[in-house]
PDB file of C-alpha atoms in Angstrom:
ATOM      1  CA  MET A1385      56.980  57.280 102.090  1.00 44.00           C
ATOM      2  CA  ARG A1386      58.551  59.901  99.823  1.00 42.00           C
ATOM      3  CA  LYS A1387      56.174  62.510  98.458  1.00 42.00           C
ATOM      4  CA  GLU A1388      58.551  64.292  96.061  1.00 42.00           C
ATOM      5  CA  GLN A1389      60.035  61.212  94.488  1.00 44.00           C
ATOM      6  CA  ILE A1390      60.692  61.141  90.780  1.00 45.00           C
ATOM      7  CA  GLU A1391      59.103  58.042  89.177  1.00 61.00           C
ATOM      8  CA  GLN A1392      61.863  55.707  88.012  1.00 67.00           C
ATOM      9  CA  PRO A1393      61.353  52.173  86.728  1.00 87.00           C
ATOM     10  CA  VAL A1394      62.553  49.223  88.637  1.00 94.00           C
ATOM     11  CA  SER A1395      65.292  47.329  86.901  1.00 95.00           C
ATOM     12  CA  ILE A1396      64.861  43.545  87.440  1.00 96.00           C
ATOM     13  CA  SER A1397      67.654  41.126  86.534  1.00 95.00           C
ATOM     14  CA  LEU A1398      67.940  37.351  87.013  1.00 96.00           C
ATOM     15  CA  LYS A1399      70.844  35.553  88.584  1.00 95.00           C
ATOM     16  CA  THR A1400      70.569  32.342  86.485  1.00 94.00           C
ATOM     17  CA  GLY A1401      67.490  32.756  84.311  1.00 95.00           C
ATOM     18  CA  SER A1402      65.818  29.639  85.715  1.00 95.00           C
ATOM     19  CA  ASP A1403      62.158  28.948  85.195  1.00 95.00           C
ATOM     20  CA  LYS A1404      61.388  29.973  88.814  1.00 95.00           C
ATOM     21  CA  GLU A1405      63.353  33.188  88.444  1.00 95.00           C
ATOM     22  CA  LEU A1406      61.497  34.056  85.187  1.00 95.00           C
ATOM     23  CA  ALA A1407      58.150  33.367  86.806  1.00 95.00           C
ATOM     24  CA  THR A1408      59.060  35.557  89.838  1.00 96.00           C
ATOM     25  CA  GLN A1409      60.174  38.312  87.465  1.00 96.00           C
ATOM     26  CA  LYS A1410      56.843  38.126  85.597  1.00 96.00           C
ATOM     27  CA  THR A1411      54.861  38.198  88.864  1.00 96.00           C
ATOM     28  CA  LEU A1412      56.910  41.160  90.231  1.00 96.00           C
ATOM     29  CA  GLU A1413      56.398  43.058  86.988  1.00 95.00           C
ATOM     30  CA  GLN A1414      52.678  42.472  87.325  1.00 96.00           C
ATOM     31  CA  LEU A1415      52.673  43.675  90.945  1.00 96.00           C
ATOM     32  CA  LEU A1416      54.495  46.875  89.884  1.00 95.00           C
ATOM     33  CA  VAL A1417      51.547  47.553  87.476  1.00 95.00           C
ATOM     34  CA  LYS A1418      48.810  46.316  89.742  1.00 96.00           C
ATOM     35  CA  TYR A1419      49.731  48.334  92.848  1.00 96.00           C
ATOM     36  CA  PRO A1420      50.833  51.924  93.305  1.00 94.00           C
ATOM     37  CA  LEU A1421      54.113  50.959  94.865  1.00 94.00           C
ATOM     38  CA  GLN A1422      56.220  53.952  93.709  1.00 90.00           C
ATOM     39  CA  LYS A1423      56.089  55.610  97.126  1.00 88.00           C
ATOM     40  CA  TYR A1424      57.722  52.577  98.677  1.00 90.00           C
ATOM     41  CA  ILE A1425      60.506  52.196  96.099  1.00 91.00           C
ATOM     42  CA  LEU A1426      63.813  53.359  97.541  1.00 88.00           C
ATOM     43  CA  CYS A1427      66.073  51.101  95.515  1.00 92.00           C
ATOM     44  CA  HIS A1428      65.510  50.721  91.789  1.00 94.00           C
ATOM     45  CA  GLN A1429      67.695  47.658  91.184  1.00 95.00           C
ATOM     46  CA  VAL A1430      66.316  44.106  91.990  1.00 96.00           C
ATOM     47  CA  VAL A1431      68.066  40.842  91.402  1.00 96.00           C
ATOM     48  CA  ILE A1432      65.988  37.679  91.541  1.00 96.00           C
ATOM     49  CA  GLU A1433      67.934  34.530  92.648  1.00 93.00           C
ATOM     50  CA  GLU A1434      66.296  31.245  93.108  1.00 91.00           C
ATOM     51  CA  GLY A1435      66.929  29.900  96.676  1.00 87.00           C
ATOM     52  CA  ALA A1436      68.769  33.048  97.761  1.00 84.00           C
ATOM     53  CA  ARG A1437      68.422  34.704 101.143  1.00 84.00           C
ATOM     54  CA  ALA A1438      66.758  38.023 100.512  1.00 83.00           C
ATOM     55  CA  HIS A1439      68.667  41.228 101.336  1.00 84.00           C
ATOM     56  CA  ALA A1440      68.490  44.925 100.666  1.00 80.00           C
ATOM     57  CA  PHE A1441      72.091  46.064 100.019  1.00 79.00           C
ATOM     58  CA  PRO A1442      73.787  47.021  97.694  1.00 84.00           C
ATOM     59  CA  VAL A1443      70.882  46.086  95.469  1.00 88.00           C
ATOM     60  CA  ILE A1444      67.722  44.297  96.449  1.00 91.00           C
ATOM     61  CA  ALA A1445      67.975  40.507  96.093  1.00 91.00           C
ATOM     62  CA  ILE A1446      64.841  38.448  96.378  1.00 93.00           C
ATOM     63  CA  SER A1447      64.146  34.819  95.958  1.00 90.00           C
ATOM     64  CA  GLU A1448      61.247  33.080  94.266  1.00 84.00           C
ATOM     65  CA  ARG A1449      57.962  33.202  96.133  1.00 78.00           C
ATOM     66  CA  LYS A1450      55.001  30.816  95.745  1.00 80.00           C
ATOM     67  CA  THR A1451      52.265  33.466  96.041  1.00 92.00           C
ATOM     68  CA  GLU A1452      51.808  36.893  94.689  1.00 95.00           C
ATOM     69  CA  GLU A1453      51.083  38.244  98.195  1.00 96.00           C
ATOM     70  CA  ALA A1454      54.261  36.730  99.639  1.00 94.00           C
ATOM     71  CA  LEU A1455      56.328  38.268  96.779  1.00 95.00           C
ATOM     72  CA  LEU A1456      54.689  41.660  97.422  1.00 97.00           C
ATOM     73  CA  ALA A1457      55.502  41.401 101.119  1.00 96.00           C
ATOM     74  CA  GLN A1458      59.179  40.430 100.348  1.00 94.00           C
ATOM     75  CA  PHE A1459      59.514  43.201  97.832  1.00 96.00           C
ATOM     76  CA  LEU A1460      58.087  45.837 100.303  1.00 95.00           C
ATOM     77  CA  HIS A1461      60.216  44.472 103.163  1.00 94.00           C
ATOM     78  CA  GLU A1462      63.455  44.909 101.214  1.00 93.00           C
ATOM     79  CA  GLN A1463      62.488  48.315  99.888  1.00 93.00           C
ATOM     80  CA  ILE A1464      61.502  49.579 103.329  1.00 91.00           C
ATOM     81  CA  TYR A1465      64.726  48.279 104.791  1.00 88.00           C
ATOM     82  CA  TRP A1466      66.486  51.023 102.733  1.00 87.00           C
ATOM     83  CA  ILE A1467      65.393  53.527 105.377  1.00 78.00           C
ATOM     84  CA  GLU A1468      68.272  52.142 107.396  1.00 68.00           C
ATOM     85  CA  LYS A1469      70.626  53.481 104.755  1.00 72.00           C
ATOM     86  CA  ASP A1470      68.871  56.801 104.314  1.00 71.00           C
ATOM     87  CA  LYS A1471      68.278  57.578 108.028  1.00 84.00           C
ATOM     88  CA  GLU A1472      70.943  55.789 109.983  1.00 86.00           C
ATOM     89  CA  ASP A1473      71.044  58.205 112.949  1.00 91.00           C
ATOM     90  CA  LYS A1474      67.344  58.238 113.428  1.00 93.00           C
ATOM     91  CA  MET A1475      67.202  54.460 113.175  1.00 93.00           C
ATOM     92  CA  ASP A1476      69.833  54.144 115.942  1.00 94.00           C
ATOM     93  CA  MET A1477      67.778  56.460 118.228  1.00 95.00           C
ATOM     94  CA  ALA A1478      64.597  54.451 117.452  1.00 96.00           C
ATOM     95  CA  VAL A1479      66.452  51.226 118.326  1.00 96.00           C
ATOM     96  CA  GLU A1480      67.531  52.610 121.716  1.00 97.00           C
ATOM     97  CA  GLU A1481      63.872  53.436 122.514  1.00 97.00           C
ATOM     98  CA  LEU A1482      62.734  50.018 121.425  1.00 98.00           C
ATOM     99  CA  LYS A1483      65.302  48.275 123.756  1.00 97.00           C
ATOM    100  CA  THR A1484      63.512  49.941 126.671  1.00 97.00           C
ATOM    101  CA  SER A1485      60.181  48.406 125.762  1.00 96.00           C
ATOM    102  CA  PHE A1486      61.545  45.070 124.425  1.00 97.00           C
ATOM    103  CA  PRO A1487      64.616  44.380 126.641  1.00 95.00           C
ATOM    104  CA  ASN A1488      65.070  40.719 125.642  1.00 93.00           C
ATOM    105  CA  ALA A1489      64.935  40.750 121.843  1.00 97.00           C
ATOM    106  CA  PRO A1490      66.094  37.474 120.380  1.00 97.00           C
ATOM    107  CA  ILE A1491      69.113  37.116 118.169  1.00 97.00           C
ATOM    108  CA  GLY A1492      69.072  34.596 115.377  1.00 96.00           C
ATOM    109  CA  ARG A1493      66.602  32.898 113.171  1.00 93.00           C
ATOM    110  CA  PRO A1494      63.738  32.167 113.126  1.00 96.00           C
ATOM    111  CA  GLU A1495      62.637  34.557 115.924  1.00 97.00           C
ATOM    112  CA  GLY A1496      65.016  37.425 115.384  1.00 97.00           C
ATOM    113  CA  ALA A1497      67.613  38.772 112.965  1.00 96.00           C
ATOM    114  CA  ASP A1498      71.348  38.054 112.801  1.00 95.00           C
ATOM    115  CA  THR A1499      72.266  40.767 115.399  1.00 96.00           C
ATOM    116  CA  GLU A1500      70.448  42.458 118.300  1.00 96.00           C
ATOM    117  CA  LYS A1501      70.494  45.764 116.451  1.00 95.00           C
ATOM    118  CA  SER A1502      69.040  44.170 113.326  1.00 94.00           C
ATOM    119  CA  THR A1503      66.277  42.480 115.346  1.00 97.00           C
ATOM    120  CA  TYR A1504      65.176  45.919 116.763  1.00 97.00           C
ATOM    121  CA  ARG A1505      65.415  47.516 113.294  1.00 95.00           C
ATOM    122  CA  HIS A1506      63.196  44.748 111.983  1.00 96.00           C
ATOM    123  CA  LEU A1507      60.507  45.865 114.513  1.00 97.00           C
ATOM    124  CA  ILE A1508      60.282  49.125 112.500  1.00 96.00           C
ATOM    125  CA  VAL A1509      60.780  47.626 109.082  1.00 95.00           C
ATOM    126  CA  CYS A1510      58.255  44.822 109.553  1.00 97.00           C
ATOM    127  CA  ARG A1511      55.746  47.167 111.095  1.00 97.00           C
ATOM    128  CA  LEU A1512      56.029  49.479 108.053  1.00 95.00           C
ATOM    129  CA  GLU A1513      55.809  46.434 105.732  1.00 96.00           C
ATOM    130  CA  TYR A1514      52.641  45.318 107.501  1.00 97.00           C
ATOM    131  CA  LEU A1515      51.068  48.884 107.255  1.00 96.00           C
ATOM    132  CA  ALA A1516      51.903  48.908 103.500  1.00 95.00           C
ATOM    133  CA  LEU A1517      50.363  45.480 103.083  1.00 97.00           C
ATOM    134  CA  ILE A1518      47.174  46.688 104.724  1.00 97.00           C
ATOM    135  CA  GLU A1519      47.050  49.461 102.064  1.00 95.00           C
ATOM    136  CA  PHE A1520      47.167  46.814  99.275  1.00 97.00           C
ATOM    137  CA  LEU A1521      45.643  43.680 100.738  1.00 97.00           C
ATOM    138  CA  GLY A1522      43.404  44.966 103.549  1.00 97.00           C
ATOM    139  CA  GLU A1523      43.975  44.253 107.182  1.00 97.00           C
ATOM    140  CA  GLU A1524      42.928  40.618 107.096  1.00 98.00           C
ATOM    141  CA  GLY A1525      45.117  39.864 104.105  1.00 97.00           C
ATOM    142  CA  ALA A1526      48.083  41.687 105.586  1.00 98.00           C
ATOM    143  CA  ARG A1527      47.708  39.849 108.940  1.00 98.00           C
ATOM    144  CA  GLU A1528      47.592  36.496 107.150  1.00 97.00           C
ATOM    145  CA  ILE A1529      50.839  37.160 105.231  1.00 96.00           C
ATOM    146  CA  VAL A1530      52.599  38.360 108.386  1.00 96.00           C
ATOM    147  CA  GLN A1531      51.502  35.379 110.403  1.00 96.00           C
ATOM    148  CA  LYS A1532      52.457  32.832 107.723  1.00 94.00           C
ATOM    149  CA  ASN A1533      55.935  34.232 107.196  1.00 93.00           C
ATOM    150  CA  PRO A1534      58.491  31.946 108.932  1.00 93.00           C
ATOM    151  CA  ASN A1535      61.168  34.698 109.279  1.00 91.00           C
ATOM    152  CA  TYR A1536      61.480  36.984 112.318  1.00 95.00           C
ATOM    153  CA  THR A1537      58.623  35.269 114.234  1.00 97.00           C
ATOM    154  CA  TRP A1538      59.201  37.205 117.483  1.00 98.00           C
ATOM    155  CA  VAL A1539      59.407  40.461 115.443  1.00 98.00           C
ATOM    156  CA  ARG A1540      56.245  39.748 113.509  1.00 97.00           C
ATOM    157  CA  ARG A1541      54.311  38.684 116.616  1.00 97.00           C
ATOM    158  CA  ASN A1542      55.269  41.985 118.256  1.00 98.00           C
ATOM    159  CA  ILE A1543      54.428  44.177 115.248  1.00 98.00           C
ATOM    160  CA  LEU A1544      50.889  42.763 115.399  1.00 97.00           C
ATOM    161  CA  GLU A1545      50.544  42.847 119.226  1.00 97.00           C
ATOM    162  CA  SER A1546      52.552  45.941 120.259  1.00 97.00           C
ATOM    163  CA  ASP A1547      51.550  48.559 117.709  1.00 95.00           C
ATOM    164  CA  GLN A1548      50.793  50.982 120.567  1.00 97.00           C
ATOM    165  CA  ILE A1549      54.556  50.883 121.438  1.00 97.00           C
ATOM    166  CA  ILE A1550      56.094  50.703 117.975  1.00 97.00           C
ATOM    167  CA  ASP A1551      53.874  53.098 116.081  1.00 97.00           C
ATOM    168  CA  PRO A1552      54.718  56.197 118.306  1.00 97.00           C
ATOM    169  CA  ILE A1553      58.385  55.485 117.839  1.00 97.00           C
ATOM    170  CA  ILE A1554      57.984  55.316 114.057  1.00 96.00           C
ATOM    171  CA  LYS A1555      55.902  58.538 114.105  1.00 96.00           C
ATOM    172  CA  LYS A1556      58.529  60.285 116.226  1.00 96.00           C
ATOM    173  CA  TYR A1557      61.513  59.379 114.043  1.00 94.00           C
ATOM    174  CA  PHE A1558      60.054  58.646 110.687  1.00 90.00           C
ATOM    175  CA  PRO A1559      56.738  60.608 110.384  1.00 89.00           C
ATOM    176  CA  GLU A1560      57.102  60.799 106.582  1.00 83.00           C
ATOM    177  CA  LEU A1561      56.911  57.021 106.354  1.00 78.00           C
ATOM    178  CA  LEU A1562      53.444  56.832 107.772  1.00 76.00           C
ATOM    179  CA  ASN A1563      51.887  59.057 105.100  1.00 62.00           C
TER     180      ASN A1563
END
């Protein structure tokens, strides 16, 4: 994602210090050592909160996950979502192109995001998440994680089936994210 990025550690804090939060922290710390994730890290502050709805701003908040792979996917998803903050204008242009190819994007869970704009943005974010997962888990492992995720089901189905539409848009507006 960023080639000239200075390595900076990820600061992980816990909301309550529960056993599940502690276990998630330990697993996330292991993932940060196990995989070369630095190029995907756009936000260096992570809060783990049991039962929370994950989000990316102003710091990354993630909830406990049952598997290492699901935690990896959630961490990558929230990190990649930071491109919205870094490249707002390009994201808006990409969304307009996606609307042409996907005119009836759903709003609301579980198929879409909270707003129409966010659903379209998730086509980019989830596709980049999937490509990152391929790098670490292989195509079969990445596909399995994406298919099991109960969030953004319409988005996730399209990032697997419509790569020939989504990838050129990503390449046009965010070529640095594909390297």
